[in-house]
Tab-separated table of C-alpha atoms in Angstrom:
chain	number	residue	atom	x	y	z
A	27	MET	CA	0.000	0.000	0.000
A	28	HIS	CA	2.727	2.421	0.921
A	29	ARG	CA	4.640	2.117	-2.357
A	30	THR	CA	1.482	2.851	-4.330
A	31	LYS	CA	0.740	5.887	-2.206
A	32	VAL	CA	4.182	7.402	-2.744
A	33	ARG	CA	3.843	7.022	-6.510
A	34	VAL	CA	0.466	8.784	-6.523
A	35	VAL	CA	1.849	11.692	-4.520
A	36	GLN	CA	4.722	12.156	-6.984
A	37	ASP	CA	2.308	12.175	-9.923
A	38	ALA	CA	0.236	14.779	-8.116
A	39	LEU	CA	3.297	16.944	-7.509
A	40	ASP	CA	4.172	16.849	-11.203
A	41	ALA	CA	0.623	17.848	-12.144
A	42	ASN	CA	0.872	20.577	-9.535
A	43	ASN	CA	3.953	22.070	-11.169
A	44	THR	CA	2.236	22.082	-14.564
A	45	ILE	CA	-0.698	24.012	-13.147
A	46	ALA	CA	1.589	26.320	-11.141
A	47	GLN	CA	3.293	27.319	-14.409
A	48	ALA	CA	-0.096	28.063	-15.962
A	49	ASN	CA	-0.976	30.243	-12.958
A	50	ARG	CA	2.352	31.997	-13.266
A	51	ALA	CA	1.757	32.746	-16.930
A	52	ASP	CA	-1.634	34.285	-16.076
A	53	PHE	CA	-0.136	36.401	-13.297
A	54	ASP	CA	2.747	37.535	-15.557
A	55	ARG	CA	0.333	38.550	-18.328
A	56	ALA	CA	-1.587	40.654	-15.806
A	57	GLY	CA	1.622	42.144	-14.376
A	58	VAL	CA	0.851	40.799	-10.909
A	59	LYS	CA	3.625	39.727	-8.535
A	60	VAL	CA	2.608	36.870	-6.237
A	61	LEU	CA	3.825	35.939	-2.747
A	62	ASN	CA	3.158	32.597	-1.081
A	63	PHE	CA	2.843	33.506	2.621
A	64	MET	CA	3.212	30.608	5.062
A	65	SER	CA	3.566	29.794	8.772
A	66	ALA	CA	2.332	27.581	11.585
A	67	PRO	CA	-1.197	28.356	12.879
A	68	GLY	CA	-1.272	31.564	14.879
A	69	ALA	CA	2.183	32.889	13.962
A	70	GLY	CA	0.669	36.206	12.878
A	71	LYS	CA	0.331	36.123	9.077
A	72	THR	CA	-3.021	37.928	8.992
A	73	THR	CA	-1.930	40.604	11.461
A	74	LEU	CA	1.230	41.203	9.432
A	75	LEU	CA	-0.949	41.780	6.362
A	76	GLU	CA	-3.382	44.005	8.279
A	77	ARG	CA	-0.497	46.190	9.380
A	78	VAL	CA	0.896	46.911	5.901
A	79	ALA	CA	-1.521	45.881	3.114
A	80	ALA	CA	-3.201	49.283	2.799
A	81	ASP	CA	0.011	51.203	3.391
A	82	LEU	CA	2.318	50.437	0.451
A	83	PRO	CA	2.647	53.607	-1.683
A	84	GLY	CA	2.073	52.891	-5.371
A	85	VAL	CA	1.404	49.194	-4.828
A	86	ARG	CA	-2.142	47.879	-5.000
A	87	VAL	CA	-2.315	44.767	-2.822
A	88	GLY	CA	-4.761	41.896	-3.209
A	89	VAL	CA	-5.082	38.915	-0.872
A	90	LEU	CA	-6.060	35.311	-1.493
A	91	GLU	CA	-6.958	33.757	1.865
A	92	GLY	CA	-6.450	30.023	2.238
A	93	ASP	CA	-8.159	28.214	5.110
A	94	VAL	CA	-9.539	24.758	5.718
A	95	GLN	CA	-12.865	26.441	6.401
A	96	GLY	CA	-14.347	29.775	7.425
A	97	SER	CA	-13.597	33.278	6.238
A	98	MET	CA	-12.478	35.026	9.434
A	99	ASP	CA	-9.142	36.227	8.095
A	100	ALA	CA	-10.709	37.387	4.825
A	101	ASP	CA	-13.331	39.299	6.825
A	102	ARG	CA	-10.569	40.982	8.855
A	103	LEU	CA	-8.667	42.010	5.720
A	104	ALA	CA	-11.776	43.184	3.856
A	105	THR	CA	-12.056	46.060	6.321
A	106	LEU	CA	-8.813	47.435	4.805
A	107	HIS	CA	-10.639	47.878	1.474
A	108	VAL	CA	-8.174	45.743	-0.453
A	109	PRO	CA	-9.520	42.990	-2.730
A	110	VAL	CA	-9.742	39.741	-0.744
A	111	VAL	CA	-10.857	36.352	-2.034
A	112	GLN	CA	-11.434	33.413	0.314
A	113	LEU	CA	-10.333	29.949	-0.781
A	114	ASN	CA	-11.446	27.096	1.465
A	115	THR	CA	-9.845	23.663	1.202
A	116	ASP	CA	-12.753	21.731	2.705
A	117	GLY	CA	-15.628	21.752	0.223
A	118	GLY	CA	-14.459	19.871	-2.875
A	119	PHE	CA	-10.804	19.862	-1.841
A	120	GLY	CA	-10.947	17.201	0.896
A	121	GLY	CA	-9.961	19.450	3.825
A	122	GLU	CA	-6.396	19.740	2.568
A	123	CYS	CA	-3.744	21.102	4.946
A	124	HIS	CA	-2.185	23.302	2.246
A	125	LEU	CA	-2.946	25.210	-0.920
A	126	ASP	CA	-1.909	23.705	-4.223
A	127	ALA	CA	-1.718	25.177	-7.707
A	128	ASN	CA	-5.103	23.797	-8.748
A	129	MET	CA	-6.887	25.395	-5.796
A	130	VAL	CA	-5.258	28.739	-6.585
A	131	ARG	CA	-6.179	28.299	-10.255
A	132	SER	CA	-9.831	27.844	-9.280
A	133	ALA	CA	-9.692	31.234	-7.524
A	134	ILE	CA	-8.072	33.217	-10.355
A	135	PRO	CA	-11.393	34.123	-12.059
A	136	ALA	CA	-12.555	35.676	-8.769
A	137	LEU	CA	-9.432	37.868	-8.461
A	138	PRO	CA	-9.531	41.378	-9.985
A	139	LEU	CA	-6.025	40.978	-11.434
A	140	ALA	CA	-6.235	44.259	-13.362
A	141	ASP	CA	-6.559	46.129	-10.062
A	142	ILE	CA	-3.726	44.322	-8.256
A	143	ASP	CA	0.050	44.792	-8.386
A	144	LEU	CA	0.984	42.433	-5.574
A	145	LEU	CA	-1.097	39.367	-4.712
A	146	ILE	CA	-0.363	37.872	-1.303
A	147	VAL	CA	-1.581	34.306	-0.914
A	148	GLU	CA	-2.033	33.460	2.766
A	149	ASN	CA	-1.586	29.706	2.904
A	150	VAL	CA	-3.157	27.289	5.425
A	151	GLY	CA	-1.345	27.422	8.792
A	152	ASN	CA	1.055	24.467	8.584
A	153	LEU	CA	4.848	24.091	8.597
A	154	VAL	CA	4.971	20.914	6.500
A	155	CYS	CA	2.939	20.492	3.304
A	156	PRO	CA	2.511	24.096	2.069
A	157	ALA	CA	6.261	24.145	1.336
A	158	GLU	CA	5.855	21.200	-1.046
A	159	PHE	CA	3.386	22.776	-3.463
A	160	ARG	CA	4.245	25.632	-5.805
A	161	ILE	CA	1.219	27.753	-6.654
A	162	GLY	CA	2.711	30.024	-9.343
A	163	GLU	CA	4.328	32.446	-6.900
A	164	ASP	CA	7.245	34.845	-7.477
A	165	ALA	CA	8.553	34.452	-3.927
A	166	ARG	CA	7.849	32.638	-0.685
A	167	VAL	CA	7.785	34.177	2.757
A	168	MET	CA	7.316	32.440	6.094
A	169	VAL	CA	6.622	33.691	9.607
A	170	SER	CA	8.310	32.053	12.604
A	171	ALA	CA	6.913	33.305	15.930
A	172	VAL	CA	9.310	33.399	18.865
A	173	THR	CA	6.580	31.770	20.986
A	174	GLU	CA	7.066	28.580	18.951
A	175	GLY	CA	10.579	27.921	20.263
A	176	GLU	CA	14.090	28.006	18.789
A	177	ASP	CA	13.969	24.452	17.413
A	178	LYS	CA	11.441	24.847	14.605
A	179	PRO	CA	13.954	25.311	11.735
A	180	LEU	CA	15.559	21.979	12.651
A	181	LYS	CA	12.194	20.201	12.899
A	182	TYR	CA	10.602	21.686	9.775
A	183	PRO	CA	13.649	22.421	7.581
A	184	LEU	CA	11.881	22.155	4.220
A	185	MET	CA	9.671	25.144	5.051
A	186	TYR	CA	12.617	27.304	6.104
A	187	ARG	CA	14.599	26.252	3.013
A	188	ALA	CA	11.702	26.945	0.648
A	189	CYS	CA	11.449	30.624	1.586
A	190	GLU	CA	13.503	33.595	0.509
A	191	LEU	CA	12.416	35.606	3.539
A	192	VAL	CA	11.877	34.431	7.113
A	193	ILE	CA	9.995	36.875	9.336
A	194	VAL	CA	10.644	36.379	13.059
A	195	ASN	CA	7.482	37.718	14.747
A	196	LYS	CA	6.217	38.478	18.280
A	197	ILE	CA	9.511	39.868	19.600
A	198	ASP	CA	7.492	42.090	21.980
A	199	LEU	CA	7.068	38.885	24.034
A	200	LEU	CA	10.809	38.162	24.352
A	201	PRO	CA	11.071	39.555	27.918
A	202	HIS	CA	8.420	37.034	29.009
A	203	LEU	CA	9.796	33.895	27.312
A	204	ASP	CA	12.626	31.434	27.929
A	205	PHE	CA	13.811	32.071	24.418
A	206	ASP	CA	17.170	32.853	22.822
A	207	LEU	CA	16.702	34.902	19.633
A	208	ASP	CA	20.321	34.320	18.534
A	209	HIS	CA	19.750	30.586	18.866
A	210	LEU	CA	16.722	30.762	16.532
A	211	LEU	CA	18.645	32.860	13.997
A	212	TYR	CA	21.553	30.399	14.215
A	213	ASN	CA	19.184	27.475	13.563
A	214	ILE	CA	17.589	29.288	10.599
A	215	ASP	CA	21.076	29.856	9.173
A	216	GLN	CA	21.925	26.176	9.681
A	217	VAL	CA	19.072	24.985	7.466
A	218	HIS	CA	19.043	27.918	5.005
A	219	PRO	CA	22.384	29.742	5.045
A	220	ASP	CA	22.191	33.490	4.335
A	221	VAL	CA	18.399	33.533	3.943
A	222	GLU	CA	17.064	37.034	4.529
A	223	THR	CA	15.402	37.544	7.922
A	224	ILE	CA	13.341	40.371	9.380
A	225	VAL	CA	12.892	40.448	13.152
A	226	LEU	CA	9.739	42.319	14.174
A	227	SER	CA	6.604	42.590	16.244
A	228	ALA	CA	3.314	42.995	14.399
A	229	ARG	CA	1.816	44.061	17.743
A	230	SER	CA	4.288	46.765	18.825
A	231	GLY	CA	5.195	47.820	15.292
A	232	GLU	CA	8.947	47.350	15.843
A	233	GLY	CA	10.548	46.211	12.580
A	234	LEU	CA	7.414	46.710	10.455
A	235	ASP	CA	9.193	49.255	8.236
A	236	ALA	CA	11.582	46.557	7.033
A	237	TRP	CA	8.622	44.324	6.135
A	238	ARG	CA	6.942	47.194	4.263
A	239	GLU	CA	10.171	47.925	2.360
A	240	TRP	CA	10.663	44.262	1.517
A	241	LEU	CA	7.161	44.134	0.010
A	242	LEU	CA	7.785	47.304	-2.027
A	243	ARG	CA	10.964	45.737	-3.425
A	244	ALA	CA	9.155	42.455	-4.161
A	245	ALA	CA	6.434	44.325	-6.058
A	246	ALA	CA	9.014	46.253	-8.108
A	247	ARG	CA	11.268	43.323	-8.922
A	248	GLU	CA	11.681	42.413	-12.597
A	249	GLU	CA	12.621	38.786	-12.095
A	250	ALA	CA	11.021	36.119	-9.960
A	251	VAL	CA	13.273	34.425	-7.435
A	252	VAL	CA	11.675	30.982	-7.356
B	4	MET	CA	-7.173	14.244	-11.565
B	5	HIS	CA	-8.941	15.610	-8.561
B	6	ARG	CA	-11.651	12.940	-8.432
B	7	THR	CA	-9.022	10.170	-8.578
B	8	LYS	CA	-7.014	11.764	-5.770
B	9	VAL	CA	-9.977	11.889	-3.405
B	10	ARG	CA	-10.721	8.221	-4.019
B	11	VAL	CA	-7.132	7.198	-3.205
B	12	VAL	CA	-7.181	9.130	0.055
B	13	GLN	CA	-10.390	7.412	1.125
B	14	ASP	CA	-8.892	4.001	0.397
B	15	ALA	CA	-5.859	4.947	2.457
B	16	LEU	CA	-8.036	6.040	5.372
B	17	ASP	CA	-9.833	2.692	5.372
B	18	ALA	CA	-6.516	0.827	5.393
B	19	ASN	CA	-5.422	3.133	8.194
B	20	ASN	CA	-8.386	2.123	10.360
B	21	THR	CA	-7.650	-1.560	9.804
B	22	ILE	CA	-4.065	-1.100	10.966
B	23	ALA	CA	-5.147	1.143	13.863
B	24	GLN	CA	-7.344	-1.706	15.123
B	25	ALA	CA	-4.386	-4.100	14.930
B	26	ASN	CA	-2.273	-1.626	16.926
B	27	ARG	CA	-5.060	-1.312	19.457
B	28	ALA	CA	-5.261	-5.081	19.889
B	29	ASP	CA	-1.507	-5.215	20.545
B	30	PHE	CA	-1.703	-2.397	23.082
B	31	ASP	CA	-4.695	-4.011	24.806
B	32	ARG	CA	-2.911	-7.364	25.079
B	33	ALA	CA	0.041	-5.605	26.721
B	34	GLY	CA	-2.241	-3.628	29.041
B	35	VAL	CA	-0.983	-0.311	27.672
B	36	LYS	CA	-3.221	2.766	27.429
B	37	VAL	CA	-2.358	5.028	24.511
B	38	LEU	CA	-2.821	8.780	24.074
B	39	ASN	CA	-2.566	10.585	20.741
B	40	PHE	CA	-1.111	13.989	21.695
B	41	MET	CA	-1.522	16.730	19.100
B	42	SER	CA	-1.098	20.488	18.555
B	43	ALA	CA	0.261	23.137	16.220
B	44	PRO	CA	4.072	23.471	16.112
B	45	GLY	CA	5.420	25.055	19.281
B	46	ALA	CA	2.246	24.855	21.408
B	47	GLY	CA	4.175	23.113	24.182
B	48	LYS	CA	3.520	19.359	23.866
B	49	THR	CA	7.050	18.297	24.758
B	50	THR	CA	7.297	20.665	27.718
B	51	LEU	CA	3.946	19.392	29.019
B	52	LEU	CA	5.349	15.850	28.903
B	53	GLU	CA	8.643	16.896	30.515
B	54	ARG	CA	6.729	18.430	33.388
B	55	VAL	CA	4.722	15.310	34.297
B	56	ALA	CA	6.032	12.156	32.574
B	57	ALA	CA	8.324	11.084	35.428
B	58	ASP	CA	5.919	12.213	38.127
B	59	LEU	CA	2.814	9.994	37.833
B	60	PRO	CA	2.719	7.677	40.889
B	61	GLY	CA	2.156	4.048	39.909
B	62	VAL	CA	2.044	4.805	36.181
B	63	ARG	CA	5.009	3.944	33.992
B	64	VAL	CA	5.003	6.336	31.032
B	65	GLY	CA	6.524	5.676	27.618
B	66	VAL	CA	6.720	8.159	24.753
B	67	LEU	CA	6.625	7.708	20.996
B	68	GLU	CA	7.957	10.892	19.423
B	69	GLY	CA	6.698	11.765	15.950
B	70	ASP	CA	8.607	14.334	13.894
B	71	VAL	CA	9.234	14.959	10.228
B	72	GLN	CA	12.923	14.654	11.041
B	73	GLY	CA	15.374	14.936	13.915
B	74	SER	CA	15.168	13.624	17.465
B	75	MET	CA	15.354	16.789	19.555
B	76	ASP	CA	12.168	16.162	21.525
B	77	ALA	CA	13.079	12.504	22.109
B	78	ASP	CA	16.496	13.605	23.376
B	79	ARG	CA	14.830	16.059	25.783
B	80	LEU	CA	12.483	13.379	27.125
B	81	ALA	CA	15.184	10.704	27.416
B	82	THR	CA	16.769	12.723	30.223
B	83	LEU	CA	13.671	11.881	32.315
B	84	HIS	CA	14.631	8.179	32.137
B	85	VAL	CA	11.334	7.141	30.586
B	86	PRO	CA	11.369	4.911	27.483
B	87	VAL	CA	11.323	7.115	24.375
B	88	VAL	CA	11.222	5.936	20.771
B	89	GLN	CA	11.679	8.378	17.885
B	90	LEU	CA	9.543	7.938	14.764
B	91	ASN	CA	10.490	10.161	11.813
B	92	THR	CA	8.107	10.624	8.901
B	93	ASP	CA	10.765	11.593	6.363
B	94	GLY	CA	12.820	8.491	5.572
B	95	GLY	CA	10.482	5.957	3.923
B	96	PHE	CA	7.325	7.824	4.892
B	97	GLY	CA	7.560	10.712	2.389
B	98	GLY	CA	7.893	13.556	4.922
B	99	GLU	CA	4.287	13.178	6.034
B	100	CYS	CA	2.734	15.965	8.117
B	101	HIS	CA	1.095	13.513	10.546
B	102	LEU	CA	1.472	10.056	12.054
B	103	ASP	CA	-0.712	7.269	10.722
B	104	ALA	CA	-1.435	3.796	12.053
B	105	ASN	CA	1.137	2.128	9.826
B	106	MET	CA	3.950	4.386	11.034
B	107	VAL	CA	3.009	3.681	14.649
B	108	ARG	CA	2.829	-0.037	13.830
B	109	SER	CA	6.399	0.088	12.496
B	110	ALA	CA	7.521	1.464	15.874
B	111	ILE	CA	5.745	-1.094	18.095
B	112	PRO	CA	8.628	-3.618	18.061
B	113	ALA	CA	10.946	-0.887	19.403
B	114	LEU	CA	8.612	-0.078	22.325
B	115	PRO	CA	9.141	-1.943	25.631
B	116	LEU	CA	5.375	-2.464	26.078
B	117	ALA	CA	5.844	-4.735	29.115
B	118	ASP	CA	7.449	-1.811	30.965
B	119	ILE	CA	4.836	0.792	30.017
B	120	ASP	CA	1.369	1.521	31.430
B	121	LEU	CA	0.658	4.700	29.498
B	122	LEU	CA	2.099	5.369	26.039
B	123	ILE	CA	1.930	8.982	24.928
B	124	VAL	CA	2.326	9.453	21.190
B	125	GLU	CA	3.494	12.980	20.416
B	126	ASN	CA	2.228	13.609	16.905
B	127	VAL	CA	3.760	15.919	14.273
B	128	GLY	CA	2.948	19.578	15.007
B	129	ASN	CA	-0.038	20.268	12.746
B	130	LEU	CA	-3.693	21.221	13.358
B	131	VAL	CA	-5.095	19.550	10.234
B	132	CYS	CA	-4.105	16.031	9.177
B	133	PRO	CA	-3.166	14.360	12.505
B	134	ALA	CA	-6.854	14.525	13.479
B	135	GLU	CA	-7.780	12.450	10.416
B	136	PHE	CA	-5.709	9.361	11.218
B	137	ARG	CA	-6.448	7.003	14.096
B	138	ILE	CA	-3.320	5.240	15.331
B	139	GLY	CA	-4.854	2.762	17.790
B	140	GLU	CA	-5.180	5.242	20.649
B	141	ASP	CA	-7.501	5.153	23.690
B	142	ALA	CA	-7.921	8.921	23.780
B	143	ARG	CA	-6.858	12.075	21.993
B	144	VAL	CA	-5.552	15.225	23.607
B	145	MET	CA	-4.681	18.514	21.956
B	146	VAL	CA	-2.832	21.617	23.125
B	147	SER	CA	-4.042	25.072	22.101
B	148	ALA	CA	-1.593	27.832	23.086
B	149	VAL	CA	-3.066	31.229	23.904
B	150	THR	CA	-0.348	32.800	21.723
B	151	GLU	CA	-2.073	31.273	18.674
B	152	GLY	CA	-5.195	33.441	19.026
B	153	GLU	CA	-8.827	32.840	19.918
B	154	ASP	CA	-9.923	31.861	16.398
B	155	LYS	CA	-8.173	28.508	16.027
B	156	PRO	CA	-11.168	26.275	16.989
B	157	LEU	CA	-13.197	27.889	14.209
B	158	LYS	CA	-10.410	27.525	11.646
B	159	TYR	CA	-9.369	23.968	12.555
B	160	PRO	CA	-12.609	22.490	13.964
B	161	LEU	CA	-11.870	18.855	13.112
B	162	MET	CA	-8.876	18.826	15.447
B	163	TYR	CA	-10.858	20.316	18.338
B	164	ARG	CA	-13.753	17.906	17.703
B	165	ALA	CA	-11.479	14.869	17.541
B	166	CYS	CA	-10.124	15.334	21.057
B	167	GLU	CA	-11.630	14.471	24.415
B	168	LEU	CA	-9.360	16.936	26.192
B	169	VAL	CA	-8.219	20.381	25.065
B	170	ILE	CA	-5.306	21.831	27.050
B	171	VAL	CA	-5.076	25.624	26.890
B	172	ASN	CA	-1.380	26.366	27.443
B	173	LYS	CA	0.887	29.417	28.005
B	174	ILE	CA	-1.535	31.329	30.235
B	175	ASP	CA	1.500	32.898	31.962
B	176	LEU	CA	1.656	35.116	28.849
B	177	LEU	CA	-1.945	36.372	29.121
B	178	PRO	CA	-0.949	39.729	30.684
B	179	HIS	CA	1.214	40.428	27.623
B	180	LEU	CA	-1.246	39.450	24.861
B	181	ASP	CA	-4.323	40.979	23.234
B	182	PHE	CA	-6.192	37.796	24.010
B	183	ASP	CA	-9.555	36.960	25.556
B	184	LEU	CA	-9.451	33.563	27.282
B	185	ASP	CA	-13.249	33.409	27.599
B	186	HIS	CA	-13.512	33.984	23.858
B	187	LEU	CA	-11.233	31.009	23.152
B	188	LEU	CA	-13.192	28.782	25.566
B	189	TYR	CA	-16.435	29.943	23.931
B	190	ASN	CA	-15.075	29.062	20.477
B	191	ILE	CA	-13.918	25.640	21.706
B	192	ASP	CA	-17.410	25.021	23.080
B	193	GLN	CA	-18.943	26.106	19.775
B	194	VAL	CA	-17.119	23.416	17.784
B	195	HIS	CA	-17.043	20.710	20.510
B	196	PRO	CA	-19.733	21.348	23.135
B	197	ASP	CA	-18.822	20.219	26.660
B	198	VAL	CA	-15.360	18.953	25.734
B	199	GLU	CA	-13.136	18.833	28.800
B	200	THR	CA	-10.588	21.669	29.017
B	201	ILE	CA	-7.611	22.290	31.283
B	202	VAL	CA	-6.202	25.816	31.406
B	203	LEU	CA	-2.544	25.868	32.434
B	204	SER	CA	0.987	27.098	31.995
B	205	ALA	CA	3.691	24.492	31.476
B	206	ARG	CA	6.201	27.255	32.254
B	207	SER	CA	4.803	28.609	35.541
B	208	GLY	CA	3.301	25.296	36.648
B	209	GLU	CA	-0.183	26.770	37.177
B	210	GLY	CA	-2.781	24.102	36.362
B	211	LEU	CA	-0.273	21.257	35.948
B	212	ASP	CA	-1.905	19.276	38.767
B	213	ALA	CA	-5.092	18.955	36.728
B	214	TRP	CA	-3.079	17.628	33.773
B	215	ARG	CA	-1.308	15.126	36.035
B	216	GLU	CA	-4.636	13.965	37.476
B	217	TRP	CA	-6.190	13.642	34.032
B	218	LEU	CA	-3.304	11.381	32.953
B	219	LEU	CA	-3.662	9.240	36.083
B	220	ARG	CA	-7.380	8.802	35.339
B	221	ALA	CA	-6.645	7.997	31.668
B	222	ALA	CA	-4.131	5.330	32.705
B	223	ALA	CA	-6.615	3.759	35.145
B	224	ARG	CA	-9.655	3.819	32.854
B	225	GLU	CA	-11.164	0.457	31.918
B	226	GLU	CA	-12.804	1.538	28.697
B	227	ALA	CA	-11.396	3.509	25.798
B	228	VAL	CA	-13.250	6.670	24.865
B	229	VAL	CA	-12.528	6.708	21.137
């Protein structure tokens, strides 16, 4: 049984890449840059979007919200008056723990691509499978909250390796944790040497400027990095 | 492609239940109670085991540590001098984001069942797929850290519904968070009415007695609850 299952998964990954390329072609034609935004549940992805999505001069942001079910994050972001489309993985997608290229493709007709410069796809909260499925993105970003411990890069290395930016969030809580920030940064560097990192707090606002500037650069970039 | 994929997953789930029942029969014969212990990455599962595993009078605890890769948590728990077996989902298991019955079955020969009364299986950190795969357990427990936000029961309802105990961890951080504990408990009750909850801090020790007592009751129980 196991051998059969592995073969099916590999076939699915190949089909995924084919569809991801089709998505990418559609986004390129529309002049839309796309970020795949990932983290464990509760690391602060939605708050990080709330804090900057309506505040990027010259860049019109759109959001595609991936969740197993519900539309709470999309409802939060809609109050910013940026285009938000909810994509649920339960109905018709089997309650998947990640977004794949086909799910994103099914949402493209609902996205006002002509009104968007930078599409941020908030993936399902999960440090394993989202890293395995390209969706047609230009870059991948992950959030690693200091409340999750220093060991996460070593336990979920594929996710840290898949991203070109690692945001270390919730540093306002550092005085209240048994947590060594240098140890986390060392572990990130062990699994993905020289990956860019931004250390910040979505709550206090410390470091948010660097996140805003990174997004402006990503939107302006000529070439994709993945 | 999609229709085929769904069918394969359903077949795999049926096979999983068959193997879970075989695991359960083995555990029953050995007189071992089994907990499936789940949470998002970094919610505090390992620390909650460290705090009580060697301190349950009359109950010999064993731990099966599930991780995508590495053995950091197993190494931490081994210092308590309880039997710990590491089960990695990467080599041979395709980097799965959860444990399934077949993976647990492959670890049974390495477990000293005759020396264990209560086997705690620490699943891969993930709020989606672990809830979908029985492993032959007597009960399921999940940890929901207050740092993850109040909305998690609504976004990952299957996990909260699958468990007979929800541990709310990291309450020592409540003074430093924009977080409403009653709101989380309300949301838990919405998706799983009357599920048992224990509110605690593995770090400060507040509430740990209730967790210890719950484990003693689980080890002594005649009948499984799942």
